[in-house]
Amino acid sequence: MNIKVALAGNPNSGKTTLFNALTGSNQFVGNWPGVTVEKKEGKVKKNPDITVVDLPGIYSLSPYTLEEVVARKYLVEEKPDAILNLVDGTNLERNLYLTTQLTELGIPVVIAINMMDVVRKSGDKIDIEKLSIHMGCPIVEISALKETGLDEAVEQVKRVAAKGRKIPQHNFSGEVEHALAHIEEAVVHELPDEEQRWYAVKLFERDGRVIEKLSLNSDIISHIEKDIIHVEEEYDDDSESIIINERYNYIARCLADCYKKKNKNGLTPSDKIDRVLTNRFLALPIFAVVIFFIYYISVSTVGTWMTDFMNDGVFGEGFTLFGKDFLGIPVIIEQLLVRLNCAPWLRSLILDGIVGGVGSVLGFVPQIFVLFFFLAFLEGCGYMSRIAFVLDKLFRKFGLSGKSFIPMLVGTGCSVPGIMASRTIESDRDRKMAVITTSFIPCSAKIPVIGLIAGALFGKAAWVAPSAYFIGITAVMVSGLMLKKTAAFSGAEAPFVMELPPYHLPPMRNVLRSMWERGWSFVKKAGTVILLSMVILWFLQSFGFENGRLVMTEDINKSVLSFIGNLFAWMFRPLGFGNWQSVVATLTGLIAKENVVSTFGVLLGNSEVSEAGNEIWQAMRGIFTPVSGYSFLVFNLLCAPCVAAMGAIRREMNSLKWSAFAIIYQCVFAYAVSLMVYQFGSLFTGNADIIGVIAAAAVLGYMLFLLVRPAKTKK
Ligand code: GDP
Ligand code: MG
């Protein structure tokens, strides 16, 4: 018999750990259809008949967060054969809240009380038999981490799945039960017996989605409304809160009966560590040190060393390993192409376009793996939740989650892993916000651009570089504040209820697996995006119109690329840089931000961009004033990131609509800020254009309005 079992539980209850332990490598990772929430499915190693589906971590089956909607939709519509409800044994009360809802669905439930290793160590006692009677379903004690009790859990799942659906036990107080019975009677009596309870409760809560799904007519609605209002008056509360209270009362009664805490006020080792690590004064400094360390290792030392090795060695001239000399991949391919007598244009396409472009992206792979190794470790040992917790209060003020700090931080190295690091944010809304704003933080590839502008137009002034970071951070905060007020980002704020799991050394294989999953998808997908765009860029750069015919050209001024540059130049005139070279530099910057500098190098007549050879700086002064140069810098810092990062956005959003929104938003935002920089800036240099200044003032006014207007809410 094939059994489909859904793994449901709170975030941090150990679902992923259990899932990995049960399925081993026998798993499939993707996204839930149409949404970005991670979906994992796999067959149980020892029992290939059983398929496990890892639902998103949720605290409730209400319809307020995307995670809840996804989990609920799956349970109600796909009707798995059984639910394995993972309950964190160190936090029974909050975890059982979800349990009371799962058992209402009519789907057979097995409760697995997890973290039993910790519970046993603390000396707390749970009377499993009694609790099982209260909850109306079998309970097993497990430790997903130590892999104990897993076989029994699987056996129980098989047993309940074989028995089939069951009618939930009723358990709320008199009035509520009375109203529920009425609703069942009036509306849902035609549904299968075991499903009636769920629908009745949801109707009692006036759950919009259920009302819609059952397509009730207004007569019936007003009929049950009477029952609901009656109870609401009785309890002097709204129906949704009444149900919440009922559930907690029920849990409290159960726990009073079958749960004994050993020492109520005793401090666990984790509590003691937390006294230091999440201390009001020490938390941030300690955090800064930890982050500096990780950043230093993965981006500055080991990562850079390996990335340089990849870029200059494996994808460059060649390298020496263990005393032996190896040729770089491009060299090998070039030799091969020469031997094959390959046409020059094809050789150029393969070498300059494909190998060069894809190679430069693959060069990031070591950095990404090192970084994800550390992130997985921090996540696994429990520190990440603390970081998020410490920062959350501050970040919330700007509409960001505490967890979005990690993507931003990683983004200072490269936006691609930065955007990918947003995966660790479970709430969909917060993750989207992080994906949209992460690339505002200047990545390392933007540093040469900053250097060029600072050098050529500001006499290497020391304030230029810090100002770029300041602009990036401000852009994140301003965007957070503005977007927070839009309907798409509004709605019930996901409360920051987060388990702070006890500290422990995460098993190395979990850390490595997490690193591998994230890293490999980078290799696979970013590689394909880059490949395509490189081919396109190569064609645009290599072909041009001569005498009305499209021919291959050596002269970049005649290339299609310069044609395109001129085509768009007018758009940037209000920003102060309406020359085709800047436009092409911006466009090639979309391939990789490093291109901005090298493009100027090529276009301004000196292919070697050396700091000593001030020739390019001289030429830059020919097409930029300091104000327009700074405006150009700001635009390139804030506008859409490079294609690799756009690919990452596309992947993390998993929605064309949202990816387009993110990229368009970034461009529009960049345009608005650059416009203000140039127009207001030119007021000071005395060559202001009155229409431009008025336009910039209008933009400023509109942005201020977006910042202070009242928040929109979803219907
Ligand atoms: P999820 O959010 O439900 O997927 O939870 P995870 O599987 O990521 O687990 C959260 C944390 O709890 C991780 O640090 C796990 O290593 C840890 N954990 C999971 N199961 C156990 C367990 O049985 N005992 C202990 N001590 N820790 C566990
Ligand atoms: Mg998980």
PDB file of N, CA and C in Angstrom, residues 304-359:
ATOM      1  N   THR A 304      37.903  34.204  -1.175  1.00  0.00           N
ATOM      2  CA  THR A 304      38.555  34.988  -2.220  1.00  0.00           C
ATOM      3  C   THR A 304      39.731  34.227  -2.801  1.00  0.00           C
ATOM      4  N   TRP A 305      40.445  33.585  -1.910  1.00  0.00           N
ATOM      5  CA  TRP A 305      41.574  32.810  -2.370  1.00  0.00           C
ATOM      6  C   TRP A 305      41.096  31.772  -3.386  1.00  0.00           C
ATOM      7  N   MET A 306      40.025  31.089  -3.042  1.00  0.00           N
ATOM      8  CA  MET A 306      39.541  30.045  -3.950  1.00  0.00           C
ATOM      9  C   MET A 306      38.921  30.646  -5.206  1.00  0.00           C
ATOM     10  N   THR A 307      38.225  31.778  -5.017  1.00  0.00           N
ATOM     11  CA  THR A 307      37.620  32.411  -6.185  1.00  0.00           C
ATOM     12  C   THR A 307      38.693  32.921  -7.143  1.00  0.00           C
ATOM     13  N   ASP A 308      39.751  33.504  -6.587  1.00  0.00           N
ATOM     14  CA  ASP A 308      40.853  33.944  -7.448  1.00  0.00           C
ATOM     15  C   ASP A 308      41.464  32.755  -8.164  1.00  0.00           C
ATOM     16  N   PHE A 309      41.601  31.684  -7.413  1.00  0.00           N
ATOM     17  CA  PHE A 309      42.154  30.469  -7.997  1.00  0.00           C
ATOM     18  C   PHE A 309      41.291  30.009  -9.176  1.00  0.00           C
ATOM     19  N   MET A 310      39.984  30.060  -8.976  1.00  0.00           N
ATOM     20  CA  MET A 310      39.081  29.647 -10.044  1.00  0.00           C
ATOM     21  C   MET A 310      39.149  30.621 -11.219  1.00  0.00           C
ATOM     22  N   ASN A 311      39.063  31.921 -10.901  1.00  0.00           N
ATOM     23  CA  ASN A 311      38.997  32.913 -11.972  1.00  0.00           C
ATOM     24  C   ASN A 311      40.299  33.040 -12.753  1.00  0.00           C
ATOM     25  N   ASP A 312      41.422  33.138 -12.009  1.00  0.00           N
ATOM     26  CA  ASP A 312      42.688  33.367 -12.688  1.00  0.00           C
ATOM     27  C   ASP A 312      43.330  32.058 -13.123  1.00  0.00           C
ATOM     28  N   GLY A 313      43.015  30.996 -12.404  1.00  0.00           N
ATOM     29  CA  GLY A 313      43.638  29.719 -12.707  1.00  0.00           C
ATOM     30  C   GLY A 313      42.778  28.845 -13.581  1.00  0.00           C
ATOM     31  N   VAL A 314      41.782  28.232 -12.958  1.00  0.00           N
ATOM     32  CA  VAL A 314      40.974  27.261 -13.681  1.00  0.00           C
ATOM     33  C   VAL A 314      40.288  27.902 -14.889  1.00  0.00           C
ATOM     34  N   PHE A 315      39.749  29.126 -14.687  1.00  0.00           N
ATOM     35  CA  PHE A 315      39.098  29.794 -15.810  1.00  0.00           C
ATOM     36  C   PHE A 315      39.979  30.908 -16.382  1.00  0.00           C
ATOM     37  N   GLY A 316      41.281  30.798 -16.144  1.00  0.00           N
ATOM     38  CA  GLY A 316      42.189  31.815 -16.654  1.00  0.00           C
ATOM     39  C   GLY A 316      43.332  31.160 -17.405  1.00  0.00           C
ATOM     40  N   GLU A 317      44.525  31.669 -17.132  1.00  0.00           N
ATOM     41  CA  GLU A 317      45.699  31.197 -17.864  1.00  0.00           C
ATOM     42  C   GLU A 317      46.067  29.760 -17.501  1.00  0.00           C
ATOM     43  N   GLY A 318      45.940  29.462 -16.246  1.00  0.00           N
ATOM     44  CA  GLY A 318      46.361  28.143 -15.784  1.00  0.00           C
ATOM     45  C   GLY A 318      46.760  28.226 -14.330  1.00  0.00           C
ATOM     46  N   PHE A 319      47.086  27.102 -13.724  1.00  0.00           N
ATOM     47  CA  PHE A 319      47.383  27.111 -12.299  1.00  0.00           C
ATOM     48  C   PHE A 319      48.358  25.990 -11.971  1.00  0.00           C
ATOM     49  N   THR A 320      48.902  26.099 -10.783  1.00  0.00           N
ATOM     50  CA  THR A 320      49.842  25.086 -10.317  1.00  0.00           C
ATOM     51  C   THR A 320      49.252  24.407  -9.104  1.00  0.00           C
ATOM     52  N   LEU A 321      49.178  23.107  -9.166  1.00  0.00           N
ATOM     53  CA  LEU A 321      48.613  22.374  -8.040  1.00  0.00           C
ATOM     54  C   LEU A 321      49.543  21.206  -7.717  1.00  0.00           C
ATOM     55  N   PHE A 322      49.922  21.078  -6.448  1.00  0.00           N
ATOM     56  CA  PHE A 322      50.833  20.018  -6.015  1.00  0.00           C
ATOM     57  C   PHE A 322      52.082  19.958  -6.901  1.00  0.00           C
ATOM     58  N   GLY A 323      52.591  21.152  -7.197  1.00  0.00           N
ATOM     59  CA  GLY A 323      53.834  21.200  -7.953  1.00  0.00           C
ATOM     60  C   GLY A 323      53.684  20.923  -9.436  1.00  0.00           C
ATOM     61  N   LYS A 324      52.467  20.702  -9.894  1.00  0.00           N
ATOM     62  CA  LYS A 324      52.278  20.453 -11.325  1.00  0.00           C
ATOM     63  C   LYS A 324      51.588  21.645 -11.965  1.00  0.00           C
ATOM     64  N   ASP A 325      51.916  21.910 -13.199  1.00  0.00           N
ATOM     65  CA  ASP A 325      51.268  23.013 -13.892  1.00  0.00           C
ATOM     66  C   ASP A 325      50.082  22.506 -14.702  1.00  0.00           C
ATOM     67  N   PHE A 326      48.976  23.211 -14.574  1.00  0.00           N
ATOM     68  CA  PHE A 326      47.809  22.867 -15.384  1.00  0.00           C
ATOM     69  C   PHE A 326      47.436  24.069 -16.236  1.00  0.00           C
ATOM     70  N   LEU A 327      46.881  23.805 -17.390  1.00  0.00           N
ATOM     71  CA  LEU A 327      46.402  24.909 -18.212  1.00  0.00           C
ATOM     72  C   LEU A 327      44.981  25.265 -17.777  1.00  0.00           C
ATOM     73  N   GLY A 328      44.638  26.547 -17.928  1.00  0.00           N
ATOM     74  CA  GLY A 328      43.275  26.964 -17.611  1.00  0.00           C
ATOM     75  C   GLY A 328      42.300  26.420 -18.652  1.00  0.00           C
ATOM     76  N   ILE A 329      41.066  26.301 -18.271  1.00  0.00           N
ATOM     77  CA  ILE A 329      40.052  25.765 -19.185  1.00  0.00           C
ATOM     78  C   ILE A 329      39.974  26.555 -20.492  1.00  0.00           C
ATOM     79  N   PRO A 330      39.990  27.922 -20.423  1.00  0.00           N
ATOM     80  CA  PRO A 330      39.921  28.668 -21.695  1.00  0.00           C
ATOM     81  C   PRO A 330      41.093  28.333 -22.609  1.00  0.00           C
ATOM     82  N   VAL A 331      42.277  28.161 -22.020  1.00  0.00           N
ATOM     83  CA  VAL A 331      43.454  27.862 -22.838  1.00  0.00           C
ATOM     84  C   VAL A 331      43.271  26.516 -23.522  1.00  0.00           C
ATOM     85  N   ILE A 332      42.810  25.544 -22.741  1.00  0.00           N
ATOM     86  CA  ILE A 332      42.599  24.209 -23.310  1.00  0.00           C
ATOM     87  C   ILE A 332      41.582  24.279 -24.438  1.00  0.00           C
ATOM     88  N   ILE A 333      40.484  24.987 -24.176  1.00  0.00           N
ATOM     89  CA  ILE A 333      39.438  25.066 -25.200  1.00  0.00           C
ATOM     90  C   ILE A 333      39.953  25.796 -26.431  1.00  0.00           C
ATOM     91  N   GLU A 334      40.723  26.854 -26.183  1.00  0.00           N
ATOM     92  CA  GLU A 334      41.253  27.602 -27.321  1.00  0.00           C
ATOM     93  C   GLU A 334      42.121  26.704 -28.199  1.00  0.00           C
ATOM     94  N   GLN A 335      42.991  25.956 -27.547  1.00  0.00           N
ATOM     95  CA  GLN A 335      43.865  25.062 -28.317  1.00  0.00           C
ATOM     96  C   GLN A 335      43.043  24.070 -29.129  1.00  0.00           C
ATOM     97  N   LEU A 336      42.004  23.576 -28.454  1.00  0.00           N
ATOM     98  CA  LEU A 336      41.146  22.599 -29.114  1.00  0.00           C
ATOM     99  C   LEU A 336      40.473  23.218 -30.340  1.00  0.00           C
ATOM    100  N   LEU A 337      39.973  24.453 -30.164  1.00  0.00           N
ATOM    101  CA  LEU A 337      39.267  25.113 -31.253  1.00  0.00           C
ATOM    102  C   LEU A 337      40.216  25.408 -32.411  1.00  0.00           C
ATOM    103  N   VAL A 338      41.436  25.788 -32.071  1.00  0.00           N
ATOM    104  CA  VAL A 338      42.413  26.052 -33.120  1.00  0.00           C
ATOM    105  C   VAL A 338      42.678  24.766 -33.897  1.00  0.00           C
ATOM    106  N   ARG A 339      42.835  23.691 -33.132  1.00  0.00           N
ATOM    107  CA  ARG A 339      43.125  22.418 -33.798  1.00  0.00           C
ATOM    108  C   ARG A 339      41.956  21.998 -34.690  1.00  0.00           C
ATOM    109  N   LEU A 340      40.741  22.319 -34.248  1.00  0.00           N
ATOM    110  CA  LEU A 340      39.561  21.938 -35.039  1.00  0.00           C
ATOM    111  C   LEU A 340      39.332  22.889 -36.202  1.00  0.00           C
ATOM    112  N   ASN A 341      40.199  23.912 -36.285  1.00  0.00           N
ATOM    113  CA  ASN A 341      40.054  24.886 -37.359  1.00  0.00           C
ATOM    114  C   ASN A 341      38.712  25.618 -37.307  1.00  0.00           C
ATOM    115  N   CYS A 342      38.383  25.990 -36.115  1.00  0.00           N
ATOM    116  CA  CYS A 342      37.083  26.611 -35.887  1.00  0.00           C
ATOM    117  C   CYS A 342      37.046  28.026 -36.453  1.00  0.00           C
ATOM    118  N   ALA A 343      35.913  28.432 -36.990  1.00  0.00           N
ATOM    119  CA  ALA A 343      35.772  29.784 -37.529  1.00  0.00           C
ATOM    120  C   ALA A 343      36.053  30.815 -36.435  1.00  0.00           C
ATOM    121  N   PRO A 344      36.716  31.915 -36.774  1.00  0.00           N
ATOM    122  CA  PRO A 344      37.098  32.893 -35.752  1.00  0.00           C
ATOM    123  C   PRO A 344      35.911  33.421 -34.952  1.00  0.00           C
ATOM    124  N   TRP A 345      34.792  33.652 -35.641  1.00  0.00           N
ATOM    125  CA  TRP A 345      33.657  34.211 -34.894  1.00  0.00           C
ATOM    126  C   TRP A 345      33.147  33.222 -33.858  1.00  0.00           C
ATOM    127  N   LEU A 346      33.126  31.937 -34.232  1.00  0.00           N
ATOM    128  CA  LEU A 346      32.631  30.929 -33.299  1.00  0.00           C
ATOM    129  C   LEU A 346      33.602  30.787 -32.125  1.00  0.00           C
ATOM    130  N   ARG A 347      34.908  30.897 -32.473  1.00  0.00           N
ATOM    131  CA  ARG A 347      35.911  30.804 -31.428  1.00  0.00           C
ATOM    132  C   ARG A 347      35.711  31.954 -30.431  1.00  0.00           C
ATOM    133  N   SER A 348      35.477  33.143 -30.972  1.00  0.00           N
ATOM    134  CA  SER A 348      35.277  34.300 -30.106  1.00  0.00           C
ATOM    135  C   SER A 348      34.011  34.125 -29.257  1.00  0.00           C
ATOM    136  N   LEU A 349      32.964  33.608 -29.888  1.00  0.00           N
ATOM    137  CA  LEU A 349      31.731  33.402 -29.125  1.00  0.00           C
ATOM    138  C   LEU A 349      31.970  32.437 -27.968  1.00  0.00           C
ATOM    139  N   ILE A 350      32.626  31.324 -28.292  1.00  0.00           N
ATOM    140  CA  ILE A 350      32.829  30.313 -27.258  1.00  0.00           C
ATOM    141  C   ILE A 350      33.763  30.825 -26.167  1.00  0.00           C
ATOM    142  N   LEU A 351      34.874  31.458 -26.589  1.00  0.00           N
ATOM    143  CA  LEU A 351      35.864  31.847 -25.588  1.00  0.00           C
ATOM    144  C   LEU A 351      35.463  33.117 -24.837  1.00  0.00           C
ATOM    145  N   ASP A 352      35.178  34.196 -25.587  1.00  0.00           N
ATOM    146  CA  ASP A 352      34.859  35.460 -24.918  1.00  0.00           C
ATOM    147  C   ASP A 352      33.474  35.419 -24.301  1.00  0.00           C
ATOM    148  N   GLY A 353      32.554  34.855 -25.051  1.00  0.00           N
ATOM    149  CA  GLY A 353      31.181  34.852 -24.562  1.00  0.00           C
ATOM    150  C   GLY A 353      30.969  33.786 -23.511  1.00  0.00           C
ATOM    151  N   ILE A 354      30.944  32.537 -23.941  1.00  0.00           N
ATOM    152  CA  ILE A 354      30.505  31.469 -23.050  1.00  0.00           C
ATOM    153  C   ILE A 354      31.517  31.154 -21.952  1.00  0.00           C
ATOM    154  N   VAL A 355      32.733  30.814 -22.353  1.00  0.00           N
ATOM    155  CA  VAL A 355      33.701  30.399 -21.332  1.00  0.00           C
ATOM    156  C   VAL A 355      34.013  31.547 -20.381  1.00  0.00           C
ATOM    157  N   GLY A 356      34.251  32.738 -20.967  1.00  0.00           N
ATOM    158  CA  GLY A 356      34.562  33.882 -20.120  1.00  0.00           C
ATOM    159  C   GLY A 356      33.428  34.212 -19.175  1.00  0.00           C
ATOM    160  N   GLY A 357      32.236  34.298 -19.702  1.00  0.00           N
ATOM    161  CA  GLY A 357      31.090  34.700 -18.896  1.00  0.00           C
ATOM    162  C   GLY A 357      30.709  33.667 -17.857  1.00  0.00           C
ATOM    163  N   VAL A 358      30.483  32.461 -18.306  1.00  0.00           N
ATOM    164  CA  VAL A 358      30.076  31.409 -17.378  1.00  0.00           C
ATOM    165  C   VAL A 358      31.192  31.133 -16.379  1.00  0.00           C
ATOM    166  N   GLY A 359      32.432  31.190 -16.875  1.00  0.00           N
ATOM    167  CA  GLY A 359      33.562  30.957 -15.981  1.00  0.00           C
ATOM    168  C   GLY A 359      33.594  31.954 -14.843  1.00  0.00           C
TER     169      GLY A 359
END
